[in-house]
C-alpha positions in Angstrom: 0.0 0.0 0.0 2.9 2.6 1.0 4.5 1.9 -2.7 1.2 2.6 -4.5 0.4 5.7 -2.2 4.1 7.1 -3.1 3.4 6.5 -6.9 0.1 8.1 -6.7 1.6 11.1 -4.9 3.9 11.3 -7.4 1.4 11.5 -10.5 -0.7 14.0 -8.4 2.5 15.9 -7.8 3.2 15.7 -11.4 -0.3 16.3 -12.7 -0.3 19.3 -10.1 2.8 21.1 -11.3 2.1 20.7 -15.0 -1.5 22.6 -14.6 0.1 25.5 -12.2 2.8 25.8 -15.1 0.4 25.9 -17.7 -1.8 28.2 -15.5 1.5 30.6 -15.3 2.1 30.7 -18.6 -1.2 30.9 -19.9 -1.3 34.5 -17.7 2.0 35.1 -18.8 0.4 34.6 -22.5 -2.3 36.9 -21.7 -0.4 40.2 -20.1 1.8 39.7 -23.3 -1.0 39.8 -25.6 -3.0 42.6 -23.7 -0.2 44.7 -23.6 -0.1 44.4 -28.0 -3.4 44.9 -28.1 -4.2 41.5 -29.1 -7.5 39.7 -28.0 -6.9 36.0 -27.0 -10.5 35.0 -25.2 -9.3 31.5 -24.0 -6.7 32.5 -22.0 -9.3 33.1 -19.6 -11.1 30.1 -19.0 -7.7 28.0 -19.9 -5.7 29.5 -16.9 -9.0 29.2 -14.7 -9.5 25.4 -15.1 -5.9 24.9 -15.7 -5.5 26.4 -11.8 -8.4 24.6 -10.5 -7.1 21.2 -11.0 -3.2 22.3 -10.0 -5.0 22.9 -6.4 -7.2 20.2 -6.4 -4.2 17.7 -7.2 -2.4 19.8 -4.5 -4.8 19.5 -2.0 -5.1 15.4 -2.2 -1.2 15.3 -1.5 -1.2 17.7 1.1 -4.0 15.1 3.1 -1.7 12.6 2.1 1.5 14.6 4.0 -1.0 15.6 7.1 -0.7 19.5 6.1 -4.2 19.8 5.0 -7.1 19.2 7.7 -5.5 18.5 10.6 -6.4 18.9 14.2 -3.0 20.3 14.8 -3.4 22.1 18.1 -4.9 18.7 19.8 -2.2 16.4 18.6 0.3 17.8 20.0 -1.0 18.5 23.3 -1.7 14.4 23.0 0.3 11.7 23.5 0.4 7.6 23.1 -3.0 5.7 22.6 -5.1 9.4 22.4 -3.1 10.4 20.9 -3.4 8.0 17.9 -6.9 8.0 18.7 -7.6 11.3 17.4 -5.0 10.5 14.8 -8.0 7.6 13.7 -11.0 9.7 14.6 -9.5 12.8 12.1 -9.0 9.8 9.6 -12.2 8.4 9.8 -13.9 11.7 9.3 -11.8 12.8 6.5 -12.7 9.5 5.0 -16.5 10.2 5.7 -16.3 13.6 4.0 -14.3 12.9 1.4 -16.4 9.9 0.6 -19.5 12.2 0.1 -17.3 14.5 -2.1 -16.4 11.8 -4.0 -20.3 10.8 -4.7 -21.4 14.2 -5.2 -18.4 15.1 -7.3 -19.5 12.2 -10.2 -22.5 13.5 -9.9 -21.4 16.6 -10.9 -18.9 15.8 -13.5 -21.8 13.2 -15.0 -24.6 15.9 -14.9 -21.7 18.5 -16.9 -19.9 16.5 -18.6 -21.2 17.2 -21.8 -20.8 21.3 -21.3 -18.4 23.2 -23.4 -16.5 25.6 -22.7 -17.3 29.1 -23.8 -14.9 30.0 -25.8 -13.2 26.5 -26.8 -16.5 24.5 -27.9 -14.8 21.7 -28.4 -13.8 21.0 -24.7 -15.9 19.4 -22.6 -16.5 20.9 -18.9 -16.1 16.9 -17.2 -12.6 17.3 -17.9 -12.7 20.0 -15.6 -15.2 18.7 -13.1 -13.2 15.3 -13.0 -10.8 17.1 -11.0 -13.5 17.0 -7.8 -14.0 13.1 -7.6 -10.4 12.5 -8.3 -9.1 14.6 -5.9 -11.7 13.1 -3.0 -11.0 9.5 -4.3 -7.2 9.9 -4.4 -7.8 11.9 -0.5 -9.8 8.6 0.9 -7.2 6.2 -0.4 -4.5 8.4 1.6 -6.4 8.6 4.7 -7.2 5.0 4.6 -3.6 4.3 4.4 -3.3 6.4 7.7 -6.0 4.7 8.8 -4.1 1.0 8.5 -1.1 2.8 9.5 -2.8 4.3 13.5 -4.6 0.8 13.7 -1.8 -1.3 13.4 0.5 1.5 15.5 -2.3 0.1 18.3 -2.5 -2.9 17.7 1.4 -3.6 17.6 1.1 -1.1 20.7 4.2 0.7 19.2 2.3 4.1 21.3 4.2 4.5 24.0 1.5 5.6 27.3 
């Protein structure tokens, strides 16, 4: 599981990094242009999506790193088997959550996915809306990694009291 959860960080981190470079130049693209006086009207809606699944990818590997919703405060005020219990409880909830994104975010990309895009007609808007269920998906396989991680931290009792 820890092998697969590395690759799929990887690809996110990869996937992440392309769209937030093609987000930059894209805006990059449009000061140029603006400043000549040229019109380019999907530069617009390119950059917006572009950024919208560099964050979304971002997000799912910051759950996986513990930097994104975290009861940070508590946990360290913890230690040994509460310590892991919260560790589970904040797992189990992101899991929950994420698990209801993940629903509503196909529903969402299904309902869509035959949109265009304003100005590039020939783009569909569930390439863009993918980005939701993908990003919850890829969050619940990370926190139930964590998840088998705290249980068996318990179970081995590797928590010191």
């Amino acid at each position: 599981m820890k092998r697969f959860v590395n690759v799929l960080e990887k690809v996110q981190i990869i996937t992440g990094v392309t769209f937030l470079c093609i987000f930059f130049l894209i805006i990059m693209l449009q000061i140029v242009t603006r400043h000549l006086g040229i019109s380019v009207i999907w530069t617009e809606e390119v950059a917006n999506y572009s950024f919208i699944w560099g964050i979304f990818m971002g997000a799912a590997v910051m759950v996986n790193r513990r930097e994104h919703f975290n009861f940070d405060f508590l946990i360290r005020k913890l230690n040994g088997k509460k310590r892991m219990s919260l560790s589970i409880f904040n797992d189990l909830v992101l899991i929950a959550f994420n698990s209801c994104i993940l629903l509503l975010g196909l529903q969402v990309a299904t309902e869509f996915w035959n949109y265009t895009w304003a100005t590039i007609p020939e783009m569909k808007m569930g390439y863009v809306w993918i980005a939701i269920p993908i990003m919850a998906g890829t969050m619940i396989i990370y926190s139930v990694s964590h998840l088998i991680k705290h249980v068996q931290a318990v179970k081995v009792k590797e928590v010191s009291e």
